[in-house]
Short mmCIF file of C-alpha atoms in Angstrom, two decimals:
data_model
loop_
_atom_site.label_atom_id
_atom_site.label_comp_id
_atom_site.label_asym_id
_atom_site.label_seq_id
_atom_site.Cartn_x
_atom_site.Cartn_y
_atom_site.Cartn_z
CA UNK A 1 167.35 116.94 89.15
CA UNK A 2 163.56 116.88 89.03
CA UNK A 3 161.55 120.00 88.28
CA UNK A 4 157.98 120.75 89.36
CA UNK A 5 155.90 122.06 86.46
CA UNK A 6 152.22 123.01 86.97
CA UNK A 7 149.95 122.19 84.04
CA UNK A 8 146.34 122.96 83.15
CA UNK A 9 144.44 120.50 80.95
CA UNK A 10 141.75 122.46 79.09
CA UNK A 11 138.51 120.50 78.67
CA UNK A 12 134.99 121.93 78.50
CA UNK A 13 132.83 121.54 81.61
CA UNK A 14 129.90 119.12 81.67
CA UNK A 15 127.39 122.01 81.65
CA UNK A 16 129.13 124.93 79.87
CA UNK A 17 125.94 127.05 79.78
CA UNK A 18 125.83 127.08 83.60
CA UNK A 19 129.57 127.72 84.10
CA UNK A 20 130.86 129.57 81.00
CA UNK A 21 133.88 131.00 82.87
CA UNK A 22 136.48 129.06 84.84
CA UNK A 23 139.30 130.46 86.96
CA UNK A 24 142.41 128.64 88.19
CA UNK A 25 145.26 129.96 90.31
CA UNK A 26 148.85 128.70 90.34
CA UNK A 27 150.84 130.15 93.23
CA UNK A 28 154.27 129.76 94.75
CA UNK A 29 156.16 130.55 91.54
CA UNK A 30 159.56 132.19 92.26
CA UNK A 31 159.88 135.73 90.89
CA UNK A 32 162.22 135.74 87.86
CA UNK A 33 162.78 139.50 88.07
CA UNK A 34 164.54 139.43 91.47
CA UNK A 35 165.43 135.70 91.30
CA UNK A 36 163.30 135.00 94.38
CA UNK A 37 165.22 137.41 96.64
CA UNK A 38 162.40 139.94 97.02
CA UNK A 39 164.82 142.87 96.80
CA UNK A 40 167.66 144.55 94.87
CA UNK A 41 170.68 146.50 96.01
CA UNK A 42 170.15 150.19 95.38
CA UNK A 43 171.51 153.50 96.62
CA UNK A 44 169.89 156.16 98.78
CA UNK A 45 170.43 159.96 98.74
CA UNK A 46 173.82 159.67 100.47
CA UNK A 47 174.90 156.94 97.99
CA UNK A 48 174.78 154.24 100.69
CA UNK A 49 173.82 150.75 99.55
CA UNK A 50 170.30 149.81 100.65
CA UNK A 51 167.93 146.96 99.89
CA UNK A 52 165.02 148.05 97.68
CA UNK A 53 161.88 145.90 97.30
CA UNK A 54 161.35 144.16 93.96
CA UNK A 55 158.86 146.15 91.82
CA UNK A 56 157.30 142.94 90.44
CA UNK A 57 156.71 140.74 93.51
CA UNK A 58 156.79 143.70 95.97
CA UNK A 59 159.17 141.84 98.26
CA UNK A 60 157.04 138.67 98.51
CA UNK A 61 159.62 136.59 96.55
CA UNK A 62 156.91 134.61 94.73
CA UNK A 63 154.25 135.25 92.09
CA UNK A 64 150.79 133.84 91.40
CA UNK A 65 149.35 133.18 87.93
CA UNK A 66 145.59 133.58 87.50
CA UNK A 67 144.22 131.79 84.42
CA UNK A 68 140.68 132.60 83.23
CA UNK A 69 138.92 130.45 80.60
CA UNK A 70 135.72 131.64 78.96
CA UNK A 71 133.73 129.07 76.97
CA UNK A 72 131.96 130.47 73.88
CA UNK A 73 130.60 129.03 70.65
CA UNK A 74 133.16 128.44 67.89
CA UNK A 75 132.06 130.61 64.96
CA UNK A 76 134.48 128.90 62.57
CA UNK A 77 133.56 126.55 59.75
CA UNK A 78 131.59 123.44 60.65
CA UNK A 79 133.37 120.16 59.94
#
């Protein structure tokens, strides 16, 4: 079975002084905490089973990754 895998290729921009920070968003990723359900079975005060929203995705079932890249001078040794 095929699997979709988002990827970010990191290359410096043409004019890094004008755009030193880049931001990319990857959405639609299923929540691993609730396995994409958006909820868990829990109990209320009378010990009845109730659905409780996932604390990670807050019931949305999916997550979004926000990747920020800041371009700065490399202060390491010169080659």
